Amino acid sequence: MTVRAAVAGASGYAGGEVLRLLLGHPEVEIGALTAGASAGMTLGQYQPHLLPLADRVLGDTTIDELGGHDVVFLALPHGKSAKIAAELGEDTLVIDCGADHRLEDADAWHRWYGGDHAGTWPYGMPELPDQRGVLQGAKRVAVPGCYPTVSSLALAPAFKDGLVEPEAVIVAVSGTSGAGKSLKPHLLGSEVMGSVSVYGVGGTHRHTPEIIQNLSRVSGGAVAVSFTPVLAPMPRGILATCSAALKPGKTIEDVLATYDKAYGDEPFVHVLPTGSWPTTGAVLASNAVQLQITVDPDLRRLIVVGTIDNLTKGTAGAAVQCMNIALGLPETTGLSTVGVAP
Amino acid sequence: MTVRAAVAGASGYAGGEVLRLLLGHPEVEIGALTAGASAGMTLGQYQPHLLPLADRVLGDTTIDELGGHDVVFLALPHGKSAKIAAELGEDTLVIDCGADHRLEDADAWHRWYGGDHAGTWPYGMPELPDQRGVLQGAKRVAVPGCYPTVSSLALAPAFKDGLVEPEAVIVAVSGTSGAGKSLKPHLLGSEVMGSVSVYGVGGTHRHTPEIIQNLSRVSGGAVAVSFTPVLAPMPRGILATCSAALKPGKTIEDVLATYDKAYGDEPFVHVLPTGSWPTTGAVLASNAVQLQITVDPDLRRLIVVGTIDNLTKGTAGAAVQCMNIALGLPETTGLSTVGVAP
Amino acid sequence: MTVRAAVAGASGYAGGEVLRLLLGHPEVEIGALTAGASAGMTLGQYQPHLLPLADRVLGDTTIDELGGHDVVFLALPHGKSAKIAAELGEDTLVIDCGADHRLEDADAWHRWYGGDHAGTWPYGMPELPDQRGVLQGAKRVAVPGCYPTVSSLALAPAFKDGLVEPEAVIVAVSGTSGAGKSLKPHLLGSEVMGSVSVYGVGGTHRHTPEIIQNLSRVSGGAVAVSFTPVLAPMPRGILATCSAALKPGKTIEDVLATYDKAYGDEPFVHVLPTGSWPTTGAVLASNAVQLQITVDPDLRRLIVVGTIDNLTKGTAGAAVQCMNIALGLPETTGLSTVGVAP
Amino acid sequence: MTVRAAVAGASGYAGGEVLRLLLGHPEVEIGALTAGASAGMTLGQYQPHLLPLADRVLGDTTIDELGGHDVVFLALPHGKSAKIAAELGEDTLVIDCGADHRLEDADAWHRWYGGDHAGTWPYGMPELPDQRGVLQGAKRVAVPGCYPTVSSLALAPAFKDGLVEPEAVIVAVSGTSGAGKSLKPHLLGSEVMGSVSVYGVGGTHRHTPEIIQNLSRVSGGAVAVSFTPVLAPMPRGILATCSAALKPGKTIEDVLATYDKAYGDEPFVHVLPTGSWPTTGAVLASNAVQLQITVDPDLRRLIVVGTIDNLTKGTAGAAVQCMNIALGLPETTGLSTVGVAP
């Protein structure tokens, strides 16, 4: 089986990571690469690490360029996916790495992103309960956000099995690539290196409603989330410290049994042995999620620390994983739990 | 007034930072510098940034070297301060940058550090309620830990005024110098750079009881704390995200009024204007604490994000500040709220 | 003596560093702060580390704002200094941190920077032979470039005393702040961290003619220079590896004697003892230059490795040092050879 | 064809990178993993990024463990390879990632490393003239050092074709993993981050004789080399600025033609188009060498800037490439020119 794949937004970080993975995917042939302002330039000027594609010229993000492929990955700014997806037709598998089709609530979309809601697509987190089936044969996939990926996978089993109270406190430390290539002063190397900062505190980050949506869905009830994103001096990786109060009578043994049941057979989610703590370095460039689970003895809070590579499992790896599922390929094809370290 | 000061542990990070500040202190003359295994070497081999002292030879940490000074700063491994302090006598101001004399509870000391408790000294956090008076004229000062400094200052006013429930969740991201110069594999540059990690999760970090002691004292009742330390790829700085549930009826306005009352006249604690978020880069090498305060609209949790330089306000700056108070010098002498950036 | 100082370009990195030093200068009172696009904003939004000035509002860079001060520091993009300097009049000490008045050759200026040459001002490198006298009482000072500072000080004594052939090879590794706050993709944190790059190779960097000018002047003849700048993942610091072929008959002893004669009494230039190698970390935030000198046994090349902080001795520290000299203050007032480490 | 491979020194950086590549090699089955002091522990404690091997227990580095494999990779401290290699017998392909068998001159070995020379093995740099044939069918391979790899590939064609004078000046900026996991103070994260340093200046680095050996061999005459290694704050990557005086009459066109002839068909060596400068970020985790070539107009020096990942093409990638050649597999199997960025 040869899958012809196109990537829209190939000059950005998410698009570049999709291409990095596709170059190692045995069933994929890379077709059109498109961009916005960078159209007409070679890919090598934007992604010098993708040497085999260095001479490829970026086209415009139009149906002329993107039509005729088996799968089209959209790595576009939010608000841009709906129009091109509509033109691509029902036969093409369209995988949106952006935010446009993640939220189910149109009002929430409007409040957090502005503009009209583009609709809701099958949500590309196969490790959530009953979600893998939704993705099989799907023609549209909304790739989850990076913070929601690690936060939801860290807490979903505990919420699903009713082990914790419905309030979560999440502090997630991220590398800078999550903000994309946007030219903002606070993203300059001089500002970022040697310094850690917070932004969007107090429930103001756009990924908050997506985390709430996921945890509410698995718990079957309303969940409140306090989410604080922290920017750290590294290009990639997220480490999320996620906690919630353990319900009376529940124990760490209950928790470990729940997580073992949820993730024991998952190829990409790995619960670390006791005493071994996750680092983002261990998942760099891999599709793995590493979790460590404990109960704070003082407060009886469940604390789950999770790590992912925001560009791989947090974006492009999930996109390729969902492509595999949607097309009926083995789910792990072209993906790896082997990171690059040190 | 000329104060003759000695520094024990001059080859380490805390001792080096004490010396950096003393070199800029107009009333201090630097006397003996001592070390453990490095005794007999020049300071320049360990602290090449302290150029004016590069040729000074490190002595042994003995009463022969350290006696006869007005003030002695101890920057020693834990368990080493009591003996030398006893020999120094009551006339010498002894400022312990280590952990030996911070905890009031001997059992807690034994549980967290092992060995016998060395006793409790006046606690060097002048910004806590009624604490400045304790330090005036003191001959012994226990310098607070770095995490307890930023965590306690971030939450103390809210706990003192009864604005929050007695449970705090703290996730603090720190640079690597907090771990000292110890030669451990996880502190190697190759491991640290490009990666964030957690350690001591679930109430297992030694700074936890000190935070509990501080918050319990100001609140007048038992406080439970869940504390998670995160290691980030930078040499200096701590950013602590501290939260607790706001009590019913309390508002952000109450909170801001409380913090303004507590810190409005403090020279080193600065509450940032709304919309401006703290970065550790802004306090690098300064004695400032920067705080941002918000209430999460979803969970009604008070979130205070605080930043310090762990080596300055978190250790050596507090030590010099306490020396100033103890000796009757203006409290800010030789200290600055001006950081080094970018 | 109280010196009233204004800073034009206060929102940038060079302007911020001038202010950081002036805040610690005992004879200076900080007057007007001006900016370009940032005029009307508070300084705190751009320089959160300068806490005592956080509420100061930035004015426009005009004679109305800048007039009436004893000294005006210009930290402006190249091509912008001449006009405002002309308006400031002969009585005001004007110190240009930019490139406009460094080059003596109008054609060279035009070739490297474009536009008309603004004229040549007394060159602010007091450690060059006979240069201190030129600066005493001067009313105009051109602050040297950062790369030329460390490169020239590393090689000048050898060239002056005729110890080496007139060809130098310089590879200088710099932190990112040398490029300023310009919003360019290659300066984003995500691009810079974890990666080293070259730019302007093969004599194409604008600092090349300034290095040639300095070395030619001290040697009394034409000097050719191959200069390669390398960008490293750190905010501050330059480490320059500078080499030239030793002339026949000259020895390392000749070299060391020459450097001792040149720099033995200099307050800011320090030749490290044999076996101790410079790091940029040791000069961070200090006005020191650290040099290590050796002769390669294989090629008989003199190798001088020099380190500075590009923003301090490489820009703002030199500016303050020259202000001190021009005004007759002790040269080291408000400056330090103490760095911030680790 | 299934190749059974063992790795001695699996807990270190070089051994870990060999394993990372072997995990992606379609023809390799990973057999014994051995270590020194870490024997008896699981690999996951040392290489948490190699998730599929996390539970494998490290054996002792003995013939009992390492015997019976098709290929054994040695990633041991220098001086340790000869004995185990002798025991492994002539039928086993032994690939030494260490320094023991690189130098041809026993006296040079003794001078630079101490102890007895273990002998010279086929040198694993297939891109050098006539070297690929030497490696085909070889049973012993000495993997080149990281600095010699990038320096030799950058300059070899110019030296071979007699375009330059026989004196090279090389300044190479490296990440910290090149120094291995050794617990030395100057390799601590706190020391490394935010700082650049030099070490081994003036021909004192052990890789110098290996560079001289390579360039002398291809030029057919004695070559002198001034080599300065610089340590930069990043885990991986080397950027080497290599220069030599162009011979009279030679032009940049001659140079480009020479490099095109030398590397036009090489799968891993890539000459960048004019105006595009190499970064180490673009080759991170890839087996690619990126070169940029220019002639300095002022000095008429050839400057070749080369980048590699020191752990991949600089060590483990070369090892796997040589294994492929020695065993008759396609040379690029399991290797990639696709890097991980940002």
PDB file of N, CA and C in Angstrom, chain B residues 13 46 175-178 180-194 232-235, chain D residues 13 46 175-178 180-194 232-235:
ATOM      1  N   TYR B  13      28.534  27.080  45.289  1.00  0.00           N
ATOM      2  CA  TYR B  13      27.694  28.087  44.647  1.00  0.00           C
ATOM      3  C   TYR B  13      27.149  29.095  45.651  1.00  0.00           C
ATOM      4  N   TYR B  46      37.938  27.999  41.498  1.00  0.00           N
ATOM      5  CA  TYR B  46      36.555  27.589  41.727  1.00  0.00           C
ATOM      6  C   TYR B  46      35.551  28.676  41.382  1.00  0.00           C
ATOM      7  N   GLY B 175      16.191  26.350  38.406  1.00  0.00           N
ATOM      8  CA  GLY B 175      17.465  26.119  37.748  1.00  0.00           C
ATOM      9  C   GLY B 175      18.305  25.131  38.530  1.00  0.00           C
ATOM     10  N   THR B 176      19.426  24.742  37.948  1.00  0.00           N
ATOM     11  CA  THR B 176      20.191  23.625  38.493  1.00  0.00           C
ATOM     12  C   THR B 176      21.114  24.001  39.651  1.00  0.00           C
ATOM     13  N   SER B 177      21.426  25.282  39.811  1.00  0.00           N
ATOM     14  CA  SER B 177      22.396  25.635  40.846  1.00  0.00           C
ATOM     15  C   SER B 177      21.865  25.356  42.248  1.00  0.00           C
ATOM     16  N   GLY B 178      20.549  25.231  42.368  1.00  0.00           N
ATOM     17  CA  GLY B 178      19.980  24.871  43.659  1.00  0.00           C
ATOM     18  C   GLY B 178      20.500  23.538  44.186  1.00  0.00           C
ATOM     19  N   GLY B 180      23.530  22.633  43.926  1.00  0.00           N
ATOM     20  CA  GLY B 180      24.942  22.770  44.261  1.00  0.00           C
ATOM     21  C   GLY B 180      25.856  22.159  43.218  1.00  0.00           C
ATOM     22  N   LYS B 181      27.123  22.057  43.595  1.00  0.00           N
ATOM     23  CA  LYS B 181      28.127  21.542  42.651  1.00  0.00           C
ATOM     24  C   LYS B 181      28.291  20.031  42.745  1.00  0.00           C
ATOM     25  N   SER B 182      27.317  19.357  43.338  1.00  0.00           N
ATOM     26  CA  SER B 182      27.490  17.914  43.529  1.00  0.00           C
ATOM     27  C   SER B 182      27.570  17.204  42.184  1.00  0.00           C
ATOM     28  N   LEU B 183      28.488  16.255  42.099  1.00  0.00           N
ATOM     29  CA  LEU B 183      28.748  15.552  40.851  1.00  0.00           C
ATOM     30  C   LEU B 183      27.798  14.364  40.727  1.00  0.00           C
ATOM     31  N   LYS B 184      26.582  14.661  40.282  1.00  0.00           N
ATOM     32  CA  LYS B 184      25.589  13.603  40.082  1.00  0.00           C
ATOM     33  C   LYS B 184      25.250  13.546  38.600  1.00  0.00           C
ATOM     34  N   PRO B 185      25.054  12.336  38.084  1.00  0.00           N
ATOM     35  CA  PRO B 185      24.803  12.204  36.640  1.00  0.00           C
ATOM     36  C   PRO B 185      23.648  13.068  36.137  1.00  0.00           C
ATOM     37  N   HIS B 186      22.551  13.152  36.915  1.00  0.00           N
ATOM     38  CA  HIS B 186      21.400  13.897  36.389  1.00  0.00           C
ATOM     39  C   HIS B 186      21.630  15.400  36.375  1.00  0.00           C
ATOM     40  N   LEU B 187      22.742  15.862  36.939  1.00  0.00           N
ATOM     41  CA  LEU B 187      23.063  17.291  36.912  1.00  0.00           C
ATOM     42  C   LEU B 187      24.061  17.649  35.815  1.00  0.00           C
ATOM     43  N   LEU B 188      24.520  16.652  35.064  1.00  0.00           N
ATOM     44  CA  LEU B 188      25.434  16.944  33.953  1.00  0.00           C
ATOM     45  C   LEU B 188      24.746  17.813  32.908  1.00  0.00           C
ATOM     46  N   GLY B 189      25.512  18.687  32.295  1.00  0.00           N
ATOM     47  CA  GLY B 189      24.959  19.543  31.255  1.00  0.00           C
ATOM     48  C   GLY B 189      24.258  18.757  30.163  1.00  0.00           C
ATOM     49  N   SER B 190      24.853  17.655  29.744  1.00  0.00           N
ATOM     50  CA  SER B 190      24.242  16.859  28.675  1.00  0.00           C
ATOM     51  C   SER B 190      22.857  16.355  29.053  1.00  0.00           C
ATOM     52  N   GLU B 191      22.646  16.081  30.321  1.00  0.00           N
ATOM     53  CA  GLU B 191      21.347  15.583  30.781  1.00  0.00           C
ATOM     54  C   GLU B 191      20.346  16.707  30.964  1.00  0.00           C
ATOM     55  N   VAL B 192      20.842  17.822  31.423  1.00  0.00           N
ATOM     56  CA  VAL B 192      19.961  18.913  31.842  1.00  0.00           C
ATOM     57  C   VAL B 192      19.464  19.726  30.646  1.00  0.00           C
ATOM     58  N   MET B 193      20.375  20.002  29.721  1.00  0.00           N
ATOM     59  CA  MET B 193      20.002  20.902  28.627  1.00  0.00           C
ATOM     60  C   MET B 193      18.958  20.242  27.723  1.00  0.00           C
ATOM     61  N   GLY B 194      17.990  21.025  27.299  1.00  0.00           N
ATOM     62  CA  GLY B 194      16.962  20.508  26.413  1.00  0.00           C
ATOM     63  C   GLY B 194      15.972  19.591  27.089  1.00  0.00           C
ATOM     64  N   ALA B 232      14.697  22.730  35.565  1.00  0.00           N
ATOM     65  CA  ALA B 232      14.655  23.286  34.213  1.00  0.00           C
ATOM     66  C   ALA B 232      16.067  23.605  33.733  1.00  0.00           C
ATOM     67  N   PRO B 233      16.247  23.649  32.411  1.00  0.00           N
ATOM     68  CA  PRO B 233      17.584  23.879  31.856  1.00  0.00           C
ATOM     69  C   PRO B 233      18.038  25.333  31.940  1.00  0.00           C
ATOM     70  N   MET B 234      18.376  25.747  33.119  1.00  0.00           N
ATOM     71  CA  MET B 234      18.955  27.083  33.323  1.00  0.00           C
ATOM     72  C   MET B 234      19.749  27.020  34.618  1.00  0.00           C
ATOM     73  N   PRO B 235      20.779  27.842  34.765  1.00  0.00           N
ATOM     74  CA  PRO B 235      21.582  27.757  35.985  1.00  0.00           C
ATOM     75  C   PRO B 235      20.877  28.298  37.223  1.00  0.00           C
TER      76      PRO B 235
ATOM     77  N   TYR D  13      26.966   7.403  26.622  1.00  0.00           N
ATOM     78  CA  TYR D  13      26.342   8.147  25.524  1.00  0.00           C
ATOM     79  C   TYR D  13      26.582   7.495  24.167  1.00  0.00           C
ATOM     80  N   TYR D  46      19.613   4.040  32.791  1.00  0.00           N
ATOM     81  CA  TYR D  46      20.669   4.845  32.179  1.00  0.00           C
ATOM     82  C   TYR D  46      20.233   5.464  30.854  1.00  0.00           C
ATOM     83  N   GLY D 175      29.007  20.390  21.418  1.00  0.00           N
ATOM     84  CA  GLY D 175      28.140  20.130  22.557  1.00  0.00           C
ATOM     85  C   GLY D 175      28.855  19.274  23.584  1.00  0.00           C
ATOM     86  N   THR D 176      28.208  19.106  24.727  1.00  0.00           N
ATOM     87  CA  THR D 176      28.886  18.497  25.866  1.00  0.00           C
ATOM     88  C   THR D 176      28.926  16.976  25.843  1.00  0.00           C
ATOM     89  N   SER D 177      28.077  16.334  25.048  1.00  0.00           N
ATOM     90  CA  SER D 177      28.040  14.875  25.112  1.00  0.00           C
ATOM     91  C   SER D 177      29.333  14.246  24.602  1.00  0.00           C
ATOM     92  N   GLY D 178      30.106  15.015  23.842  1.00  0.00           N
ATOM     93  CA  GLY D 178      31.399  14.515  23.399  1.00  0.00           C
ATOM     94  C   GLY D 178      32.319  14.145  24.544  1.00  0.00           C
ATOM     95  N   GLY D 180      31.303  12.654  27.156  1.00  0.00           N
ATOM     96  CA  GLY D 180      30.756  11.491  27.834  1.00  0.00           C
ATOM     97  C   GLY D 180      30.050  11.838  29.134  1.00  0.00           C
ATOM     98  N   LYS D 181      29.756  10.783  29.896  1.00  0.00           N
ATOM     99  CA  LYS D 181      29.019  10.964  31.157  1.00  0.00           C
ATOM    100  C   LYS D 181      29.953  11.175  32.339  1.00  0.00           C
ATOM    101  N   SER D 182      31.196  11.516  32.086  1.00  0.00           N
ATOM    102  CA  SER D 182      32.136  11.632  33.198  1.00  0.00           C
ATOM    103  C   SER D 182      31.711  12.755  34.138  1.00  0.00           C
ATOM    104  N   LEU D 183      31.830  12.485  35.419  1.00  0.00           N
ATOM    105  CA  LEU D 183      31.378  13.425  36.444  1.00  0.00           C
ATOM    106  C   LEU D 183      32.492  14.411  36.767  1.00  0.00           C
ATOM    107  N   LYS D 184      32.611  15.427  35.914  1.00  0.00           N
ATOM    108  CA  LYS D 184      33.612  16.463  36.136  1.00  0.00           C
ATOM    109  C   LYS D 184      32.898  17.788  36.386  1.00  0.00           C
ATOM    110  N   PRO D 185      33.426  18.599  37.283  1.00  0.00           N
ATOM    111  CA  PRO D 185      32.734  19.851  37.627  1.00  0.00           C
ATOM    112  C   PRO D 185      32.431  20.734  36.413  1.00  0.00           C
ATOM    113  N   HIS D 186      33.374  20.822  35.473  1.00  0.00           N
ATOM    114  CA  HIS D 186      33.126  21.750  34.361  1.00  0.00           C
ATOM    115  C   HIS D 186      32.062  21.241  33.393  1.00  0.00           C
ATOM    116  N   LEU D 187      31.599  20.004  33.589  1.00  0.00           N
ATOM    117  CA  LEU D 187      30.532  19.472  32.741  1.00  0.00           C
ATOM    118  C   LEU D 187      29.155  19.549  33.401  1.00  0.00           C
ATOM    119  N   LEU D 188      29.089  20.061  34.619  1.00  0.00           N
ATOM    120  CA  LEU D 188      27.795  20.240  35.273  1.00  0.00           C
ATOM    121  C   LEU D 188      26.933  21.225  34.492  1.00  0.00           C
ATOM    122  N   GLY D 189      25.648  20.968  34.501  1.00  0.00           N
ATOM    123  CA  GLY D 189      24.741  21.868  33.819  1.00  0.00           C
ATOM    124  C   GLY D 189      24.885  23.315  34.264  1.00  0.00           C
ATOM    125  N   SER D 190      25.039  23.523  35.549  1.00  0.00           N
ATOM    126  CA  SER D 190      25.154  24.896  36.063  1.00  0.00           C
ATOM    127  C   SER D 190      26.362  25.614  35.472  1.00  0.00           C
ATOM    128  N   GLU D 191      27.417  24.882  35.189  1.00  0.00           N
ATOM    129  CA  GLU D 191      28.626  25.490  34.630  1.00  0.00           C
ATOM    130  C   GLU D 191      28.509  25.702  33.124  1.00  0.00           C
ATOM    131  N   VAL D 192      27.849  24.763  32.486  1.00  0.00           N
ATOM    132  CA  VAL D 192      27.836  24.737  31.026  1.00  0.00           C
ATOM    133  C   VAL D 192      26.831  25.726  30.446  1.00  0.00           C
ATOM    134  N   MET D 193      25.645  25.764  31.058  1.00  0.00           N
ATOM    135  CA  MET D 193      24.579  26.586  30.479  1.00  0.00           C
ATOM    136  C   MET D 193      24.923  28.070  30.558  1.00  0.00           C
ATOM    137  N   GLY D 194      24.635  28.785  29.510  1.00  0.00           N
ATOM    138  CA  GLY D 194      24.904  30.216  29.500  1.00  0.00           C
ATOM    139  C   GLY D 194      26.359  30.574  29.379  1.00  0.00           C
ATOM    140  N   ALA D 232      30.230  24.340  23.941  1.00  0.00           N
ATOM    141  CA  ALA D 232      29.058  25.219  23.877  1.00  0.00           C
ATOM    142  C   ALA D 232      27.894  24.610  24.649  1.00  0.00           C
ATOM    143  N   PRO D 233      26.957  25.453  25.087  1.00  0.00           N
ATOM    144  CA  PRO D 233      25.840  24.968  25.900  1.00  0.00           C
ATOM    145  C   PRO D 233      24.766  24.252  25.093  1.00  0.00           C
ATOM    146  N   MET D 234      25.078  23.060  24.659  1.00  0.00           N
ATOM    147  CA  MET D 234      24.090  22.205  23.980  1.00  0.00           C
ATOM    148  C   MET D 234      24.561  20.773  24.160  1.00  0.00           C
ATOM    149  N   PRO D 235      23.652  19.815  24.154  1.00  0.00           N
ATOM    150  CA  PRO D 235      24.081  18.437  24.375  1.00  0.00           C
ATOM    151  C   PRO D 235      24.843  17.835  23.202  1.00  0.00           C
TER     152      PRO D 235
END
